[in-house]
Coordinates of C-alpha atoms in Angstrom, one line a residue:
X1 CA 0.0 0.0 0.0
X2 CA 1.3 3.4 -0.9
X3 CA 2.3 5.3 2.2
X4 CA 0.2 8.4 3.2
X5 CA 2.2 11.6 2.6
X6 CA 3.2 13.5 5.6
X7 CA 1.7 16.9 6.4
X8 CA 4.5 18.9 4.6
X9 CA 4.0 16.9 1.4
X10 CA 0.2 17.1 1.3
X11 CA -1.2 18.6 -1.8
X12 CA -3.0 22.0 -1.4
X13 CA -5.9 20.8 -3.3
X14 CA -7.4 17.8 -5.2
X15 CA -10.3 17.6 -7.5
X16 CA -11.7 14.2 -8.3
X17 CA -14.3 13.0 -10.7
X18 CA -14.3 15.1 -13.8
X19 CA -12.9 13.9 -17.1
X20 CA -9.7 15.7 -18.1
X21 CA -8.7 17.2 -21.4
X22 CA -4.9 17.4 -20.8
X23 CA -3.8 18.4 -24.3
X24 CA -0.6 16.8 -23.2
X25 CA 0.2 15.5 -26.6
X26 CA 0.5 16.9 -30.2
X27 CA -3.0 15.4 -31.2
X28 CA -6.2 14.8 -29.5
X29 CA -7.7 16.1 -26.4
X30 CA -5.6 13.8 -24.1
X31 CA -8.7 12.6 -22.5
X32 CA -8.7 11.0 -19.0
X33 CA -12.1 9.7 -17.8
X34 CA -13.0 9.8 -14.1
X35 CA -9.8 12.0 -13.6
X36 CA -8.0 13.6 -10.7
X37 CA -6.1 16.8 -10.7
X38 CA -4.0 18.1 -7.6
X39 CA -1.8 21.1 -7.0
X40 CA 0.8 22.4 -4.6
X41 CA 2.4 25.8 -4.4
X42 CA 0.7 26.9 -7.5
X43 CA 1.8 23.9 -9.7
X44 CA 0.2 20.8 -10.8
X45 CA 1.2 17.9 -8.6
X46 CA -1.0 15.1 -10.0
X47 CA -2.8 14.6 -13.3
X48 CA -4.4 11.3 -14.1
X49 CA -7.0 8.8 -13.5
X50 CA -8.7 8.9 -10.0
X51 CA -8.2 5.1 -9.6
X52 CA -4.5 5.6 -9.8
X53 CA -4.2 8.1 -6.9
X54 CA -1.4 7.1 -4.5
X55 CA -3.5 6.8 -1.4
X56 CA -6.7 7.7 0.3
X57 CA -8.1 10.9 -1.2
X58 CA -8.8 12.6 2.1
X59 CA -5.3 12.0 3.2
X60 CA -3.6 13.4 0.1
X61 CA -4.8 17.0 0.1
X62 CA -5.9 19.8 2.5
X63 CA -8.9 20.3 0.3
X64 CA -10.7 17.6 -1.7
X65 CA -13.4 18.5 -4.1
X66 CA -15.8 16.0 -5.8
X67 CA -17.1 17.2 -9.2
X68 CA -18.2 16.1 -12.6
X69 CA -18.1 17.6 -16.1
X70 CA -14.7 18.3 -17.7
X71 CA -11.5 20.1 -16.7
X72 CA -9.2 21.8 -19.4
X73 CA -6.3 24.0 -19.2
X74 CA -7.2 27.6 -18.2
X75 CA -7.8 29.6 -21.4
X76 CA -5.3 32.2 -22.4
X77 CA -6.4 35.3 -24.3
X78 CA -3.2 36.3 -26.0
X79 CA -4.4 39.4 -27.9
X80 CA -6.6 42.1 -26.3
X81 CA -7.1 45.9 -26.2
X82 CA -9.2 45.5 -23.1
X83 CA -8.1 48.8 -21.4
X84 CA -10.1 51.6 -23.0
X85 CA -12.8 54.2 -22.1
X86 CA -16.1 54.7 -23.6
X87 CA -17.3 52.7 -26.7
X88 CA -17.5 53.0 -30.4
X89 CA -21.1 51.7 -31.0
X90 CA -21.9 54.5 -33.3
X91 CA -19.1 53.4 -35.6
X92 CA -20.7 50.0 -35.6
X93 CA -23.8 51.6 -37.1
X94 CA -21.7 53.6 -39.6
X95 CA -20.1 50.3 -40.9
X96 CA -23.6 48.8 -41.3
X97 CA -24.6 51.9 -43.2
X98 CA -21.8 51.4 -45.7
X99 CA -18.6 53.1 -44.2
X100 CA -15.5 51.1 -44.4
X101 CA -13.0 50.7 -41.6
X102 CA -10.6 53.0 -43.5
X103 CA -13.3 55.5 -44.0
X104 CA -14.0 55.8 -40.4
X105 CA -10.3 55.9 -39.5
X106 CA -9.6 58.8 -42.0
X107 CA -12.5 60.8 -40.7
X108 CA -11.1 60.9 -37.2
X109 CA -13.0 57.9 -35.8
X110 CA -11.5 54.5 -35.2
X111 CA -8.5 54.4 -32.9
X112 CA -8.2 58.1 -32.5
X113 CA -11.7 58.3 -30.9
X114 CA -10.6 55.8 -28.4
X115 CA -7.4 57.9 -27.9
X116 CA -9.4 61.0 -27.0
X117 CA -11.6 59.0 -24.5
X118 CA -8.5 57.4 -22.8
X119 CA -6.7 60.7 -22.5
X120 CA -9.7 62.2 -20.8
X121 CA -10.0 59.4 -18.2
X122 CA -8.1 59.0 -15.0
X123 CA -6.3 55.9 -14.2
X124 CA -9.0 54.9 -11.7
X125 CA -11.7 55.7 -14.3
X126 CA -9.9 53.4 -16.8
X127 CA -9.6 50.6 -14.2
X128 CA -13.3 50.9 -13.3
X129 CA -14.4 50.7 -16.9
X130 CA -12.1 47.9 -17.8
X131 CA -12.6 45.6 -14.8
X132 CA -16.0 44.3 -15.8
X133 CA -14.6 43.4 -19.2
X134 CA -11.8 41.4 -17.6
X135 CA -14.2 39.7 -15.2
X136 CA -16.3 38.6 -18.2
X137 CA -13.3 36.9 -19.8
X138 CA -12.3 35.2 -16.5
X139 CA -16.0 34.1 -15.9
X140 CA -15.8 32.3 -19.3
X141 CA -12.5 30.3 -18.5
X142 CA -9.6 32.9 -18.9
X143 CA -6.7 32.5 -16.5
X144 CA -4.1 34.4 -18.4
X145 CA -4.6 37.6 -20.2
X146 CA -2.7 39.9 -22.5
X147 CA -3.5 43.6 -22.7
X148 CA -2.0 46.1 -25.0
X149 CA -1.6 49.9 -24.7
X150 CA -2.0 51.9 -27.9
X151 CA -4.9 54.3 -27.1
X152 CA -2.7 56.7 -25.2
X153 CA -0.2 57.6 -27.9
X154 CA 1.9 59.8 -25.6
X155 CA 4.2 58.8 -22.8
X156 CA 1.8 59.6 -19.9
X157 CA -1.2 58.0 -21.3
X158 CA 0.6 54.9 -22.5
X159 CA 2.1 54.6 -19.0
X160 CA -1.5 55.0 -17.7
X161 CA -2.9 52.1 -19.8
X162 CA -0.1 49.7 -18.9
X163 CA -0.5 50.6 -15.2
X164 CA -4.2 49.8 -15.4
X165 CA -3.4 46.5 -17.0
X166 CA -1.0 45.6 -14.2
X167 CA -3.7 46.5 -11.7
X168 CA -6.3 44.4 -13.4
X169 CA -4.0 41.4 -12.8
X170 CA -3.6 42.2 -9.2
X171 CA -7.3 42.7 -8.5
X172 CA -8.4 39.6 -10.4
X173 CA -5.5 37.3 -9.2
X174 CA -4.5 36.4 -12.8
X175 CA -1.2 37.0 -14.8
X176 CA -1.6 39.9 -17.2
X177 CA 1.0 40.2 -19.8
X178 CA 1.5 43.7 -21.0
X179 CA 2.2 44.8 -24.6
X180 CA 3.6 48.2 -25.7
X181 CA 1.5 49.3 -28.7
X182 CA 2.3 53.0 -29.0
X183 CA 2.9 52.4 -32.8
X184 CA -0.9 51.9 -33.2
X185 CA -1.9 55.0 -34.9
X186 CA -0.6 58.5 -35.6
X187 CA -1.8 60.9 -32.8
X188 CA -3.0 64.4 -33.8
X189 CA -0.1 66.3 -32.5
X190 CA 2.1 64.3 -34.9
X191 CA -0.2 64.6 -37.9
X192 CA 1.7 64.3 -41.2
X193 CA 5.0 63.3 -39.4
X194 CA 5.0 59.6 -38.8
X195 CA 8.9 59.4 -38.6
X196 CA 8.9 61.9 -35.8
X197 CA 6.3 59.9 -34.0
X198 CA 8.3 56.7 -34.3
X199 CA 11.2 58.6 -32.8
X200 CA 9.0 59.3 -29.8
X201 CA 7.7 55.7 -29.6
X202 CA 11.2 54.4 -29.6
X203 CA 12.2 57.0 -26.9
X204 CA 9.3 56.1 -24.5
X205 CA 10.0 52.3 -24.7
X206 CA 13.0 52.1 -22.5
X207 CA 11.3 54.5 -19.9
X208 CA 8.3 52.3 -19.6
X209 CA 10.3 49.1 -19.7
X210 CA 12.4 50.5 -16.9
X211 CA 9.3 51.0 -14.8
X212 CA 8.4 47.3 -15.2
X213 CA 5.4 47.9 -17.5
X214 CA 6.4 46.2 -20.7
X215 CA 6.5 42.4 -21.4
X216 CA 6.5 42.7 -25.2
X217 CA 6.3 45.2 -28.1
X218 CA 3.7 45.3 -30.9
X219 CA 2.9 47.6 -33.8
X220 CA 0.1 48.1 -36.5
X221 CA 1.9 47.5 -39.8
X222 CA -0.7 48.5 -42.3
X223 CA -1.5 51.1 -45.0
X224 CA -3.5 53.0 -42.4
X225 CA -0.9 52.3 -39.7
X226 CA 2.9 52.2 -40.0
X227 CA 5.2 51.1 -42.8
X228 CA 7.4 48.0 -42.5
X229 CA 10.5 50.3 -42.2
X230 CA 8.9 52.2 -39.4
X231 CA 7.8 48.9 -37.8
X232 CA 11.4 47.6 -38.1
X233 CA 12.7 50.7 -36.1
X234 CA 10.3 49.8 -33.3
X235 CA 11.4 46.2 -33.3
X236 CA 15.1 47.2 -33.3
X237 CA 14.4 49.3 -30.2
X238 CA 12.8 46.3 -28.5
X239 CA 15.7 44.1 -29.4
X240 CA 18.1 46.4 -27.7
X241 CA 16.1 45.9 -24.5
X242 CA 15.8 42.1 -25.1
X243 CA 12.0 42.4 -25.4
X244 CA 10.1 40.0 -27.6
X245 CA 8.0 41.4 -30.4
X246 CA 4.7 40.6 -32.1
X247 CA 2.7 42.4 -34.8
X248 CA -0.6 43.2 -36.2
X249 CA 0.4 41.8 -39.5
X250 CA -1.3 41.5 -42.9
X251 CA -4.9 42.3 -41.7
X252 CA -6.0 44.4 -44.6
X253 CA -3.1 44.0 -47.1
X254 CA 0.1 42.1 -47.5
X255 CA 3.0 44.3 -46.5
X256 CA 5.1 41.4 -45.5
X257 CA 4.4 42.0 -41.7
X258 CA 4.4 38.3 -40.8
X259 CA 7.7 37.7 -42.5
X260 CA 9.1 40.8 -40.6
X261 CA 8.1 39.3 -37.3
X262 CA 9.9 36.1 -38.3
X263 CA 13.0 38.0 -39.1
X264 CA 13.1 39.2 -35.6
X265 CA 12.3 35.8 -34.2
X266 CA 9.1 37.2 -32.8
X267 CA 6.4 35.6 -30.6
X268 CA 3.4 35.9 -33.1
X269 CA 1.9 37.5 -36.1
X270 CA -1.7 38.4 -35.5
X271 CA -4.7 38.7 -38.0
X272 CA -2.6 37.4 -40.9
X273 CA -5.6 37.3 -43.5
X274 CA -3.2 38.4 -46.2
X275 CA 0.0 36.8 -45.3
X276 CA 1.9 35.4 -48.3
X277 CA 3.3 32.0 -48.8
X278 CA 6.8 33.3 -48.3
X279 CA 5.8 34.8 -44.8
X280 CA 4.2 31.5 -43.8
X281 CA 7.3 29.7 -44.5
X282 CA 9.3 32.3 -42.6
X283 CA 7.0 31.9 -39.7
X284 CA 7.4 28.2 -39.7
X285 CA 11.2 28.4 -39.8
X286 CA 11.2 30.9 -36.9
X287 CA 8.5 29.3 -34.7
X288 CA 6.2 32.3 -35.0
X289 CA 2.6 31.7 -33.8
X290 CA -0.2 32.8 -36.1
X291 CA -2.8 34.4 -33.8
X292 CA -6.3 34.2 -35.5
X293 CA -8.8 36.9 -34.5
X294 CA -12.2 35.8 -35.8
X295 CA -14.0 38.4 -33.8
X296 CA -12.7 41.3 -35.9
X297 CA -13.1 39.1 -39.0
X298 CA -16.7 38.6 -38.1
X299 CA -17.6 42.3 -37.1
X300 CA -15.9 43.7 -40.1
X301 CA -17.6 41.2 -42.4
X302 CA -14.3 40.2 -43.9
X303 CA -14.1 37.5 -46.6
X304 CA -10.4 37.0 -47.0
X305 CA -9.4 33.9 -45.0
X306 CA -6.0 33.5 -43.4
X307 CA -3.9 30.9 -45.1
X308 CA -5.1 28.2 -42.8
X309 CA -4.1 25.2 -44.8
X310 CA -0.6 26.5 -45.3
X311 CA -0.3 26.9 -41.6
X312 CA -1.4 23.4 -41.1
X313 CA 1.0 22.0 -43.8
X314 CA 4.1 23.9 -42.6
X315 CA 3.4 23.3 -38.9
X316 CA 2.7 26.9 -37.9
X317 CA 1.0 26.8 -34.5
X318 CA -2.5 28.7 -34.6
X319 CA -3.7 30.5 -31.6
X320 CA -7.2 32.1 -31.2
X321 CA -7.9 35.3 -29.2
X322 CA -10.7 37.7 -28.7
X323 CA -8.9 40.9 -29.9
X324 CA -11.4 42.6 -27.3
X325 CA -11.4 46.2 -28.4
X326 CA -14.1 49.0 -28.6
X327 CA -14.1 49.3 -32.4
X328 CA -13.7 46.1 -34.4
X329 CA -14.1 43.3 -31.8
X330 CA -16.3 44.2 -28.9
X331 CA -16.0 40.5 -27.9
X332 CA -16.1 39.4 -24.1
X333 CA -15.8 35.7 -24.4
X334 CA -12.7 33.7 -25.6
X335 CA -15.0 30.7 -25.9
X336 CA -17.1 32.7 -28.4
X337 CA -13.9 33.5 -30.3
X338 CA -13.3 29.8 -30.4
X339 CA -16.8 29.2 -31.9
X340 CA -16.2 31.9 -34.5
X341 CA -12.9 30.4 -35.4
X342 CA -14.6 27.0 -35.9
X343 CA -17.5 28.6 -38.0
X344 CA -15.5 31.2 -40.1
X345 CA -12.0 29.6 -40.4
X346 CA -13.2 25.9 -40.2
X347 CA -10.8 25.1 -37.3
X348 CA -11.8 21.8 -35.5
X349 CA -13.0 22.2 -31.9
X350 CA -9.7 20.6 -30.9
X351 CA -7.7 23.1 -32.8
X352 CA -9.7 25.9 -31.3
X353 CA -9.1 24.6 -27.8
X354 CA -5.4 24.3 -28.5
X355 CA -5.5 27.7 -30.0
X356 CA -6.9 29.2 -26.8
X357 CA -4.6 27.3 -24.4
X358 CA -1.2 25.9 -25.2
X359 CA -0.7 27.8 -28.6
X360 CA -2.0 31.1 -27.0
X361 CA 0.5 30.6 -24.2
X362 CA 3.3 30.2 -26.6
X363 CA 2.2 33.3 -28.5
X364 CA 3.0 35.1 -25.1
X365 CA 6.3 33.3 -24.7
X366 CA 4.8 31.2 -21.9
X367 CA 5.7 27.5 -21.8
X368 CA 4.4 26.6 -18.2
X369 CA 0.7 26.5 -19.0
X370 CA -1.9 25.7 -21.5
X371 CA -1.6 21.9 -20.8
X372 CA -2.5 19.8 -17.7
X373 CA 0.8 18.3 -16.8
X374 CA 2.7 17.7 -13.5
X375 CA 4.9 20.7 -12.9
X376 CA 2.8 23.1 -15.2
X377 CA 1.3 26.1 -13.6
X378 CA -2.0 25.1 -11.9
X379 CA -4.2 27.1 -14.3
X380 CA -7.4 25.2 -15.3
X381 CA -11.1 25.6 -15.8
X382 CA -14.0 23.3 -14.8
X383 CA -16.8 23.1 -17.5
X384 CA -20.3 21.9 -17.4
X385 CA -20.1 19.9 -20.7
X386 CA -20.2 16.4 -21.8
X387 CA -17.2 16.6 -24.3
X388 CA -14.6 19.3 -25.0
X389 CA -15.9 19.7 -28.5
X390 CA -18.9 21.8 -26.9
X391 CA -16.5 24.6 -26.2
X392 CA -16.3 25.3 -29.9
X393 CA -20.0 24.4 -30.5
X394 CA -22.3 26.5 -28.2
X395 CA -23.1 30.0 -29.2
X396 CA -23.1 31.9 -25.8
X397 CA -24.5 30.6 -22.5
X398 CA -22.6 29.9 -19.3
X399 CA -20.5 26.6 -19.4
X400 CA -17.7 27.6 -17.0
X401 CA -18.2 26.5 -13.4
X402 CA -15.0 27.8 -12.0
X403 CA -11.4 29.0 -12.9
X404 CA -8.2 28.4 -11.0
X405 CA -5.1 30.4 -11.5
X406 CA -1.9 29.3 -9.8
X407 CA -4.0 26.9 -7.8
X408 CA -6.3 29.7 -6.5
X409 CA -10.0 29.8 -7.3
X410 CA -10.6 33.0 -9.0
X411 CA -14.1 32.8 -10.3

C-alpha cells in the first residue's frame, strides 16, 4: 500500500471525478475519464485517473473537491485591447450603413476616438471601466490575459494604460502580460509626421520598460498604420532591451508583416488574413505563432481567410484570441472566439481549444501553462459539458463552473 504523505508533502488541493482534457500530446484532447487533478504551491502535482491516486483521497490533500463535467487548461487570451474608455457603438452603425474601416479611421474615428476617451479618463476611471470586461473573460474560462496599450499615444497615457493592465491582474489574481503598442496610430499632435512619432515611440519604450510595465512590443503594420520600415525601427528598439515582439500583421493587405516578425524571431503574427506563402514559410522556420482573430473578421464582415491550410501543412501553430477592443471586436468571451474560429475559419474544436490554451500561451512566450501536466502552472477551468468539442459548439451561454489560476480559485 502506498504510504500516506506527511503533512508537509500534502497537496494544497485535489479535484476528483471530472474528465480531463490534458492536451498533453500533439494530437487529440488527451482525455482522461474519471480523472483527478491536484496542485501544490501553484503547480500541478498530479494529473491522471482517479483510480491511480497514490492513497486515500482525504489523506492526500488539504482540500478535496468532488465534481463532474470536464477540466481543461485555463484559457489564455493572447491578444486584447481591453483597457479603454467609452465605446464605439456609433461606428458599428456607420459600418452597417456602408462606411469602411478605413473611411472611419480617416474621418477621425476609429482608434483616434478611443485615444481621446482614454486621454480624458483618469487611471482609476480606466480601471473601473475595464474591470467588468476582464471579469467577463475570466468568468468564461480565462486564467491568463494579454493587454495592449495603444490608445494613449503619448508617454503619460501609454503609461496609464499599462499601469491599469497591471492593476487588473492584481485585482483579479491572474497573470496579465502587457504589450507596448504605441505604434498603433498617428496621434493628432504628430499629424503628417510619422517618422517623428516613431522617434518618440522608440524614446518612450526604455522608460516604460524600466518601470516594469512592458512584457512585449507590438505595432500596427498596415496602410492606415505604419510602414514595414517604421515597424522595423520599433522592433530594433525592442531588441536592444531584449524584449520580444509581435505584430498586427497583414490584416488588410500584404505588407510582409508576418515575415518581418519572423526576421526578428518574434512571438506571433496576429490577424494574418493576407500573409503570403513566403511569410508563412518564414513563420514556420522561426516558430512564430499565427494568432487568429475571428471576432474582428466577423464584425468587419471580412471575406479574405487567413492561409489556414498553409499554416497546417508547414506546422505553424495557430492561436485564437478575442482581440477585445471597442471598435472592431467588442468580444467578451474567448470561448465565443473559439466558436467563431470554428465557424468562419473551419478550425476543428480541438484546434480551437489548443489555440486558446497551449498555442496562445506560446504566443505570449509562456511555456508553463496551456496543458494539464505535472509541474505546469495550476491554471485550469471546470466546465459543465459532456465533451470538449462543446466549447467550440455552443453560441453563448454559461458553461464555466470555475477557474483556477496558480492553484487559487478566481471565479
